């Protein structure tokens, strides 16, 4: 009798636990909002301003409002559109600053990310790091206007000021609206020999150090032409040479043309005068013919492209992350090894991968590996004889100083930006990845039974913050992981119930069901 009660009690406990586990499991992992930002936890900044983007989505994937505080003070959005929200942090406290980004949706479920950013003030004009810049006219089939190069960053400088300085150093000028500090809009890049102080209502940026012409001969890639012919109100591939040679910018060749920029493979929805750069950033200034759909800036289109929903998020075709490749090209040009056949050949392959708008990510990654290997061992290969780098027998010059080239060739860099080329809203639907995960807090409210439950998911290990190389996106939707577990536990519950009934019946029948045998080897139940 005693043994029968013990067995019955054990089976009841197992059955109860098995039935409750799926319920508690699903409750803990209830879906809620997701947050992604272009901030890096534990970052050190020298500029007193830092612009970043926030993507906040509810469980259904729809954009929701986000909130940002800096040291407890609310930060107003710098720009907000249907895709993301941009904020500019203004640091006044030296040392560690706390930035909290949060969003709420889905019945009170809250997502919160906490970043700790260290501000080390610099004197205005002081060099605070380097960024890799490039100016690209790949959509015209004309390669780089300015090859990737490491550019010094000075405290207090906006990205617009850095770009204008780069143009002048390379023999060109810009025509723009606004100023380098506010409302900047780059309308045209022009020959350095341009004389007019204005062009189409835009003012000239200044004087080039060693004026030269762009010498462009547009040859639109064949795979791009059908999109432009069908989508643009105006498209004439000969327009540049016929009507505006020496001035490349808005409405040249197509109604969707203009200059855009991305920072760390992300197209910001603020202009260059609102962007403050940090050491290691990669800035690619690109000429678009299709409101950004041809260069990966699909979300900057403002819904102006037909059948947008039927195309990849990047635009007309998938666009690879080329930041790592851009950095390596800059490194190669400044390495002093371009006369080595091994490096020269890898460099040429890298250019081909970079200049093809529709290069696959695997092609880009392969070019990165080959060029990196060549730079690490310039004399390797069957033929290490030195050679010239151009048809006239001279090596291509290095644009500026070589210091500060950041090696981002091991994978995608996380986050960055678009300029509004023709007065349209600019944004992006990019998911940036970063090396450090911020503190994450989830708060859910169970309104069905009037109770509240606080769930805190702080990324810690032994009380200390840990790193997560998977990225900065924090999500509470783990149904994909929970469902198999819940199913397995449910099966266990059913089996437990079955055996509980079975044992209950047999135990009540007494000796007919079991024989209890005792022998020298111990007790053993046998049917």
Coordinates of C-alpha atoms in Angstrom, one line a residue:
X1 CA 0.0 0.0 0.0
X2 CA 2.8 2.4 0.9
X3 CA 4.7 1.7 -2.3
X4 CA 1.5 2.2 -4.3
X5 CA 1.0 5.7 -2.8
X6 CA 4.6 6.7 -3.5
X7 CA 4.5 5.7 -7.1
X8 CA 1.1 7.4 -7.6
X9 CA 2.4 10.6 -6.0
X10 CA 5.6 10.6 -8.2
X11 CA 3.6 10.2 -11.4
X12 CA 1.2 13.0 -10.3
X13 CA 4.2 15.4 -9.8
X14 CA 5.7 14.5 -13.2
X15 CA 2.3 15.0 -14.9
X16 CA 1.7 18.4 -13.3
X17 CA 5.3 19.7 -14.1
X18 CA 5.0 18.4 -17.7
X19 CA 1.7 20.2 -18.2
X20 CA 2.9 23.5 -16.7
X21 CA 6.3 23.7 -18.5
X22 CA 4.9 24.7 -21.9
X23 CA 2.7 27.3 -20.4
X24 CA 5.5 29.0 -18.5
X25 CA 7.9 28.6 -21.4
X26 CA 5.7 30.4 -23.9
X27 CA 4.9 33.1 -21.4
X28 CA 8.5 34.0 -20.7
X29 CA 9.3 34.3 -24.4
X30 CA 6.2 36.2 -25.5
X31 CA 7.0 38.2 -28.6
X32 CA 7.4 41.9 -28.5
X33 CA 9.2 44.8 -30.2
X34 CA 12.6 44.6 -31.8
X35 CA 15.3 47.4 -31.7
X36 CA 18.3 47.8 -33.9
X37 CA 20.7 50.8 -33.7
X38 CA 24.0 51.9 -35.2
X39 CA 25.5 52.6 -31.8
X40 CA 28.4 50.6 -30.4
X41 CA 28.4 49.9 -26.7
X42 CA 31.6 50.9 -24.9
X43 CA 32.5 53.2 -27.8
X44 CA 35.0 56.1 -27.3
X45 CA 34.2 59.3 -29.2
X46 CA 36.2 62.5 -29.5
X47 CA 33.7 64.7 -31.3
X48 CA 31.1 66.2 -29.1
X49 CA 28.3 65.0 -31.4
X50 CA 27.4 61.6 -32.6
X51 CA 24.5 60.8 -35.1
X52 CA 23.0 57.3 -35.1
X53 CA 19.9 55.5 -36.4
X54 CA 17.2 53.5 -34.7
X55 CA 15.0 50.8 -36.3
X56 CA 12.1 50.0 -34.0
X57 CA 9.5 47.3 -35.1
X58 CA 6.6 45.6 -33.4
X59 CA 5.9 41.9 -33.6
X60 CA 4.3 42.3 -37.0
X61 CA 7.4 44.1 -38.4
X62 CA 5.7 47.6 -38.5
X63 CA 7.7 50.7 -37.6
X64 CA 6.9 52.0 -34.1
X65 CA 8.1 55.1 -32.1
X66 CA 11.3 54.9 -30.2
X67 CA 12.6 57.0 -27.3
X68 CA 16.2 58.0 -26.6
X69 CA 17.8 59.5 -23.5
X70 CA 21.3 60.7 -22.8
X71 CA 22.2 60.6 -19.1
X72 CA 18.5 60.7 -18.3
X73 CA 17.6 63.6 -20.6
X74 CA 15.3 63.1 -23.6
X75 CA 16.9 63.4 -27.0
X76 CA 14.6 64.7 -29.8
X77 CA 14.8 63.0 -33.2
X78 CA 17.0 64.7 -35.9
X79 CA 14.9 63.0 -38.6
X80 CA 12.0 60.6 -38.6
X81 CA 10.5 58.7 -41.6
X82 CA 8.6 55.5 -42.3
X83 CA 11.7 53.3 -42.0
X84 CA 13.8 54.6 -39.2
X85 CA 14.6 57.5 -36.8
X86 CA 17.9 59.4 -36.6
X87 CA 19.2 61.0 -33.4
X88 CA 22.2 63.3 -32.7
X89 CA 23.8 63.0 -29.3
X90 CA 25.5 66.1 -27.9
X91 CA 28.0 65.3 -25.3
X92 CA 28.9 67.8 -22.5
X93 CA 30.1 65.4 -19.8
X94 CA 33.6 64.1 -20.1
X95 CA 33.9 60.4 -19.4
X96 CA 31.2 57.7 -19.4
X97 CA 27.7 58.7 -20.8
X98 CA 24.7 56.5 -20.7
X99 CA 22.4 56.2 -23.7
X100 CA 19.1 54.4 -23.4
X101 CA 17.0 53.5 -26.4
X102 CA 13.6 52.0 -25.9
X103 CA 10.3 51.2 -27.6
X104 CA 7.0 49.7 -26.5
X105 CA 4.3 47.8 -28.4
X106 CA 2.3 44.5 -28.5
X107 CA 0.2 44.9 -25.3
X108 CA 2.8 46.8 -23.3
X109 CA 5.9 44.7 -24.1
X110 CA 8.9 46.9 -23.9
X111 CA 12.4 46.6 -25.4
X112 CA 15.2 48.7 -23.9
X113 CA 18.9 48.9 -25.0
X114 CA 21.5 50.6 -22.8
X115 CA 24.8 51.9 -24.2
X116 CA 27.8 53.3 -22.3
X117 CA 29.8 55.7 -24.4
X118 CA 33.0 57.4 -23.3
X119 CA 33.5 61.0 -24.4
X120 CA 37.1 62.3 -24.5
X121 CA 37.0 66.0 -25.6
X122 CA 39.4 67.2 -28.3
X123 CA 40.4 70.7 -29.2
X124 CA 38.7 72.1 -32.3
X125 CA 40.7 71.1 -35.4
X126 CA 42.6 68.4 -33.5
X127 CA 43.0 65.2 -35.5
X128 CA 40.8 62.6 -33.8
X129 CA 41.1 59.6 -36.1
X130 CA 40.8 58.6 -39.8
X131 CA 38.0 57.5 -42.1
X132 CA 38.3 55.8 -45.4
X133 CA 36.5 57.8 -48.2
X134 CA 35.8 57.0 -51.8
X135 CA 33.8 58.8 -54.5
X136 CA 32.2 56.4 -57.0
X137 CA 30.6 56.6 -60.4
X138 CA 30.0 52.9 -60.9
X139 CA 26.5 53.6 -62.3
X140 CA 28.2 55.4 -65.3
X141 CA 30.7 52.5 -65.8
X142 CA 33.5 55.0 -64.9
X143 CA 34.9 53.4 -61.8
X144 CA 36.2 55.6 -59.0
X145 CA 36.3 59.4 -59.3
X146 CA 38.4 59.4 -56.1
X147 CA 39.9 56.0 -55.2
X148 CA 39.5 54.8 -51.6
X149 CA 41.9 56.8 -49.3
X150 CA 42.4 57.3 -45.6
X151 CA 41.3 60.8 -44.6
X152 CA 42.1 62.5 -41.3
X153 CA 39.2 63.6 -39.2
X154 CA 39.3 66.8 -37.2
X155 CA 37.3 67.6 -34.1
X156 CA 34.2 69.7 -34.9
X157 CA 34.2 68.8 -38.6
X158 CA 31.1 67.6 -40.2
X159 CA 31.2 64.9 -42.9
X160 CA 30.3 67.7 -45.4
X161 CA 33.4 69.6 -44.5
X162 CA 35.6 66.5 -44.8
X163 CA 34.1 65.7 -48.2
X164 CA 34.7 69.2 -49.6
X165 CA 38.3 69.1 -48.3
X166 CA 38.8 65.8 -50.1
X167 CA 37.4 67.1 -53.3
X168 CA 39.7 70.1 -53.3
X169 CA 42.8 67.9 -52.5
X170 CA 42.0 65.7 -55.5
X171 CA 41.5 68.6 -58.0
X172 CA 37.7 68.9 -58.0
X173 CA 35.1 71.3 -56.6
X174 CA 31.5 70.9 -55.4
X175 CA 28.4 73.0 -56.0
X176 CA 26.1 72.8 -53.0
X177 CA 23.2 74.3 -51.1
X178 CA 23.1 75.2 -47.5
X179 CA 26.5 75.1 -45.7
X180 CA 29.0 72.5 -44.5
X181 CA 27.5 73.0 -41.0
X182 CA 23.8 73.1 -41.7
X183 CA 21.4 72.0 -44.5
X184 CA 24.2 70.8 -46.8
X185 CA 23.1 69.4 -50.1
X186 CA 25.7 68.3 -52.6
X187 CA 24.1 69.1 -56.0
X188 CA 27.2 68.6 -58.3
X189 CA 30.8 67.5 -58.3
X190 CA 32.6 69.5 -61.0
X191 CA 35.9 69.8 -62.8
X192 CA 38.4 71.7 -60.7
X193 CA 38.8 74.1 -63.6
X194 CA 35.2 75.3 -63.3
X195 CA 35.1 79.1 -63.1
X196 CA 31.6 79.9 -62.2
X197 CA 30.9 80.9 -58.6
X198 CA 27.4 79.4 -59.0
X199 CA 25.9 76.6 -61.2
X200 CA 22.2 76.1 -61.5
X201 CA 21.6 78.2 -58.4
X202 CA 24.2 76.3 -56.2
X203 CA 27.4 77.9 -54.9
X204 CA 30.9 76.8 -55.5
X205 CA 32.8 75.1 -52.7
X206 CA 36.1 76.9 -53.3
X207 CA 39.3 76.4 -55.2
X208 CA 40.9 73.0 -56.0
X209 CA 44.5 72.6 -54.9
X210 CA 45.6 71.3 -58.3
X211 CA 42.6 71.7 -60.7
X212 CA 41.8 68.9 -63.1
X213 CA 38.9 67.6 -65.1
X214 CA 36.8 64.5 -64.3
X215 CA 37.2 63.2 -67.9
X216 CA 34.1 61.0 -67.7
X217 CA 32.8 59.0 -70.7
X218 CA 29.6 57.4 -69.4
X219 CA 28.8 53.8 -70.4
X220 CA 25.7 52.7 -68.4
X221 CA 26.0 49.0 -67.4
X222 CA 23.6 46.9 -69.6
X223 CA 21.9 45.3 -66.6
X224 CA 21.0 48.7 -65.2
X225 CA 19.6 50.2 -68.4
X226 CA 16.2 48.4 -68.5
X227 CA 15.3 49.6 -65.0
X228 CA 16.1 53.2 -65.9
X229 CA 14.2 53.1 -69.1
X230 CA 11.1 51.8 -67.4
X231 CA 11.2 53.7 -64.1
X232 CA 12.6 57.1 -64.9
X233 CA 10.5 60.0 -66.3
X234 CA 13.6 61.2 -68.1
X235 CA 16.6 59.0 -69.2
X236 CA 19.2 59.9 -71.8
X237 CA 22.6 58.2 -71.5
X238 CA 24.2 60.9 -73.6
X239 CA 22.9 63.8 -71.6
X240 CA 26.1 64.4 -69.6
X241 CA 28.3 64.8 -72.7
X242 CA 25.7 66.8 -74.6
X243 CA 24.4 69.2 -72.0
X244 CA 26.5 69.3 -68.8
X245 CA 30.0 67.9 -69.3
X246 CA 32.2 68.8 -66.4
X247 CA 29.2 69.0 -63.9
X248 CA 27.9 65.7 -62.6
X249 CA 24.9 65.8 -60.3
X250 CA 21.2 66.1 -59.9
X251 CA 19.0 65.3 -63.0
X252 CA 22.0 64.5 -65.2
X253 CA 21.2 61.5 -67.5
X254 CA 18.1 60.7 -65.5
X255 CA 15.3 62.2 -63.4
X256 CA 16.5 60.1 -60.5
X257 CA 20.2 61.1 -60.5
X258 CA 22.2 62.7 -57.8
X259 CA 24.9 62.1 -55.1
X260 CA 24.2 59.9 -52.1
X261 CA 26.5 58.6 -49.3
X262 CA 26.6 55.7 -47.0
X263 CA 28.5 55.3 -43.7
X264 CA 29.6 51.8 -42.7
X265 CA 27.3 50.3 -45.3
X266 CA 24.2 52.1 -44.1
X267 CA 22.4 55.0 -45.8
X268 CA 21.5 57.6 -43.1
X269 CA 18.4 59.7 -43.5
X270 CA 20.3 62.9 -42.5
X271 CA 22.5 65.1 -44.7
X272 CA 26.3 65.3 -44.6
X273 CA 26.2 68.4 -42.4
X274 CA 24.4 66.4 -39.7
X275 CA 26.8 63.5 -39.8
X276 CA 29.8 63.5 -37.4
X277 CA 32.4 60.8 -38.2
X278 CA 34.4 58.6 -35.9
X279 CA 37.8 56.9 -36.3
X280 CA 37.4 53.8 -38.5
X281 CA 34.3 54.9 -40.4
X282 CA 34.0 54.0 -44.1
X283 CA 32.3 56.7 -46.2
X284 CA 31.3 55.9 -49.8
X285 CA 30.0 58.8 -51.8
X286 CA 28.1 57.4 -54.8
X287 CA 26.4 58.7 -57.9
X288 CA 22.9 57.2 -58.4
X289 CA 20.7 57.2 -61.5
X290 CA 17.7 55.7 -59.9
X291 CA 17.0 57.4 -56.6
X292 CA 19.4 55.0 -54.9
X293 CA 17.8 51.8 -56.2
X294 CA 20.9 51.1 -58.3
X295 CA 23.4 51.4 -55.5
X296 CA 21.6 49.7 -52.5
X297 CA 19.7 52.7 -51.3
X298 CA 16.2 51.3 -52.0
X299 CA 14.6 52.8 -48.9
X300 CA 15.7 56.3 -49.9
X301 CA 13.3 56.2 -52.9
X302 CA 10.2 57.4 -51.1
X303 CA 8.0 55.0 -53.0
X304 CA 8.8 56.5 -56.4
X305 CA 9.9 53.3 -58.1
X306 CA 7.2 51.1 -59.7
X307 CA 7.0 47.5 -58.4
X308 CA 9.2 48.4 -55.4
X309 CA 7.6 45.6 -53.3
X310 CA 8.6 43.0 -55.8
X311 CA 12.3 43.8 -55.7
X312 CA 15.1 43.1 -53.2
X313 CA 15.2 45.5 -50.3
X314 CA 18.5 46.9 -51.6
X315 CA 16.8 48.0 -54.9
X316 CA 17.0 46.8 -58.4
X317 CA 19.3 43.9 -57.5
X318 CA 21.0 42.6 -54.3
X319 CA 24.0 44.8 -53.4
X320 CA 27.0 43.4 -51.5
X321 CA 28.7 45.0 -48.5
X322 CA 31.9 46.4 -50.0
X323 CA 33.3 48.3 -47.0
X324 CA 36.0 45.7 -46.3
X325 CA 37.0 45.7 -49.9
X326 CA 37.1 49.5 -50.0
X327 CA 39.4 49.6 -47.0
X328 CA 41.8 47.0 -48.5
X329 CA 41.9 49.0 -51.8
X330 CA 42.9 52.0 -49.8
X331 CA 45.5 50.0 -48.0
X332 CA 46.9 48.6 -51.3
X333 CA 47.3 52.0 -52.8
X334 CA 49.2 53.3 -49.8
X335 CA 51.3 50.1 -49.3
X336 CA 54.1 50.8 -51.7
X337 CA 53.7 47.3 -53.2
X338 CA 51.6 48.1 -56.2
X339 CA 54.6 47.3 -58.5
X340 CA 54.5 43.6 -57.4
X341 CA 52.6 41.5 -59.8
X342 CA 51.0 39.5 -57.0
X343 CA 49.5 42.7 -55.5
X344 CA 48.7 44.3 -58.8
X345 CA 46.7 41.3 -60.0
X346 CA 44.8 41.0 -56.8
X347 CA 44.1 44.7 -56.9
X348 CA 42.7 44.6 -60.4
X349 CA 40.4 41.8 -59.4
X350 CA 39.3 43.8 -56.4
X351 CA 38.5 46.8 -58.6
X352 CA 36.4 44.6 -60.9
X353 CA 34.4 43.3 -57.8
X354 CA 34.0 46.8 -56.4
X355 CA 32.9 48.5 -59.6
X356 CA 30.3 45.9 -60.6
X357 CA 27.0 47.2 -59.0
X358 CA 25.6 43.7 -58.8
X359 CA 28.6 41.8 -57.5
X360 CA 27.6 38.9 -55.2
X361 CA 28.8 38.9 -51.6
X362 CA 30.8 35.8 -52.3
X363 CA 32.6 37.5 -55.2
X364 CA 33.4 40.5 -53.0
X365 CA 34.5 38.3 -50.1
X366 CA 36.8 36.3 -52.5
X367 CA 38.4 39.5 -53.8
X368 CA 38.9 40.6 -50.2
X369 CA 40.7 37.4 -49.3
X370 CA 42.9 37.5 -52.4
X371 CA 44.0 41.1 -51.9
X372 CA 44.5 40.6 -48.2
X373 CA 46.7 37.6 -48.9
X374 CA 48.7 39.5 -51.5
X375 CA 49.3 42.4 -49.2
X376 CA 50.4 40.1 -46.4
X377 CA 52.9 38.4 -48.8
X378 CA 53.6 40.7 -51.8
X379 CA 56.4 38.5 -53.2
X380 CA 54.4 35.3 -53.2
X381 CA 53.3 33.6 -56.4
X382 CA 55.0 32.3 -59.4
X383 CA 56.0 35.7 -60.7
X384 CA 57.1 38.4 -58.3
X385 CA 58.6 40.6 -60.9
X386 CA 57.8 44.3 -60.4
X387 CA 55.5 45.9 -63.0
X388 CA 53.9 49.2 -63.7
X389 CA 50.4 50.0 -62.6
X390 CA 49.1 51.9 -65.6
X391 CA 49.5 52.0 -69.4
X392 CA 51.8 55.0 -69.3
X393 CA 54.3 53.1 -67.2
X394 CA 53.8 54.9 -63.9
X395 CA 52.4 53.7 -60.6
X396 CA 49.1 55.1 -59.5
X397 CA 49.7 57.8 -56.9
X398 CA 48.5 57.6 -53.4
X399 CA 45.9 60.3 -52.8
X400 CA 46.8 61.3 -49.2
X401 CA 48.5 59.9 -46.1
X402 CA 48.3 56.2 -45.6
X403 CA 47.8 56.2 -41.8
X404 CA 44.5 55.4 -40.3
X405 CA 43.3 52.7 -42.8
X406 CA 41.0 50.5 -40.8
X407 CA 41.0 46.8 -41.6
X408 CA 37.3 45.9 -42.1
X409 CA 38.0 43.1 -44.5
X410 CA 37.1 40.3 -42.2
X411 CA 33.4 40.8 -42.7
X412 CA 30.6 43.3 -42.9
X413 CA 30.9 46.4 -40.9
X414 CA 27.9 47.2 -39.0
X415 CA 26.1 50.3 -39.8
X416 CA 25.5 54.3 -42.2
X417 CA 24.0 57.0 -45.0
X418 CA 22.1 58.6 -47.8
X419 CA 21.8 62.1 -49.0
X420 CA 18.6 63.3 -50.6
X421 CA 19.6 63.6 -54.2
X422 CA 16.5 65.3 -55.6
X423 CA 14.4 66.5 -52.7
X424 CA 13.0 63.0 -51.8
X425 CA 13.0 61.5 -48.3
X426 CA 16.0 59.3 -47.6
X427 CA 16.0 56.3 -45.4
X428 CA 17.1 52.7 -45.3
X429 CA 15.9 49.3 -44.1
X430 CA 19.3 47.9 -43.2
X431 CA 20.2 45.6 -40.4
X432 CA 23.6 46.7 -39.0
X433 CA 25.9 44.3 -37.1
X434 CA 28.3 45.3 -34.4
X435 CA 30.8 43.6 -32.2
X436 CA 29.4 44.6 -28.8
X437 CA 26.0 43.9 -27.4
X438 CA 24.4 46.6 -25.1
X439 CA 22.4 45.9 -22.0
X440 CA 18.9 44.7 -22.9
X441 CA 15.8 45.0 -20.9
X442 CA 12.4 43.5 -21.7
X443 CA 9.3 44.5 -19.8
X444 CA 5.9 42.8 -20.5
X445 CA 2.5 43.4 -19.1
X446 CA -0.1 40.6 -18.9
X447 CA -3.4 42.5 -19.1
X448 CA -5.4 39.3 -19.5
X449 CA -5.3 38.5 -15.8
X450 CA -4.5 41.9 -14.4
X451 CA -0.9 40.9 -13.4
X452 CA 2.4 42.4 -14.5
X453 CA 5.6 40.6 -15.1
X454 CA 9.0 42.1 -15.4
X455 CA 11.5 40.3 -17.5
X456 CA 15.1 41.6 -17.5
X457 CA 17.5 40.2 -20.0
X458 CA 20.8 41.9 -19.2
X459 CA 23.7 40.5 -21.1
X460 CA 26.1 39.6 -18.2
X461 CA 28.5 36.9 -17.3
X462 CA 29.4 36.7 -13.6
X463 CA 28.0 40.2 -13.1
X464 CA 30.1 41.7 -15.9
X465 CA 29.0 42.8 -19.3
X466 CA 29.8 40.3 -22.1
X467 CA 30.4 40.8 -25.8
X468 CA 28.2 39.3 -28.5
X469 CA 29.6 39.2 -32.0
X470 CA 26.2 38.4 -33.5
X471 CA 25.1 42.0 -33.6
X472 CA 23.3 44.7 -31.8
X473 CA 19.7 43.7 -32.7
X474 CA 17.8 42.6 -29.7
X475 CA 14.7 40.5 -30.2
X476 CA 12.2 38.9 -27.9
X477 CA 10.6 36.7 -30.5
X478 CA 12.0 33.2 -29.8
X479 CA 9.0 31.2 -30.9
X480 CA 11.2 29.3 -33.4
X481 CA 13.2 27.9 -30.4
X482 CA 10.4 27.4 -28.0
X483 CA 7.9 25.6 -30.2
X484 CA 10.0 22.4 -30.6
X485 CA 10.6 22.4 -26.8
X486 CA 6.9 22.9 -26.0
X487 CA 6.0 20.1 -28.4
X488 CA 8.5 17.7 -26.8
X489 CA 7.3 18.6 -23.3
X490 CA 3.6 18.1 -24.4
X491 CA 4.5 14.6 -25.7
X492 CA 6.1 13.9 -22.3
X493 CA 3.0 15.1 -20.6
X494 CA 0.8 12.8 -22.6
X495 CA 3.0 9.8 -22.0
X496 CA 3.1 10.6 -18.3
X497 CA -0.7 10.8 -18.2
X498 CA -0.9 7.4 -20.0
X499 CA 1.4 5.7 -17.6
X500 CA -0.3 7.3 -14.6
X501 CA -3.6 5.8 -15.7
X502 CA -1.9 2.5 -16.5
X503 CA -0.1 2.2 -13.2
X504 CA -3.2 3.4 -11.3
X505 CA -5.3 0.5 -12.9
X506 CA -2.7 -2.1 -12.3
X507 CA -1.8 -1.0 -8.7
X508 CA -5.5 -1.2 -7.8
X509 CA -5.7 -4.8 -9.2
X510 CA -3.0 -5.9 -6.6
X511 CA -1.2 -9.2 -7.0
X512 CA -2.5 -10.0 -10.4
X513 CA -0.5 -7.3 -12.0
X514 CA 2.9 -7.5 -10.2
X515 CA 5.0 -9.9 -8.4
X516 CA 7.4 -8.5 -5.8
X517 CA 10.5 -10.8 -5.8
X518 CA 13.2 -10.5 -3.2
X519 CA 16.6 -12.1 -3.9
X520 CA 20.2 -11.8 -2.9
X521 CA 20.9 -9.3 -5.6
X522 CA 18.4 -6.8 -4.4
X523 CA 14.8 -5.9 -5.0
X524 CA 13.5 -5.9 -8.5
X525 CA 9.9 -5.5 -9.9
X526 CA 9.2 -8.0 -12.6
X527 CA 5.9 -8.4 -14.6

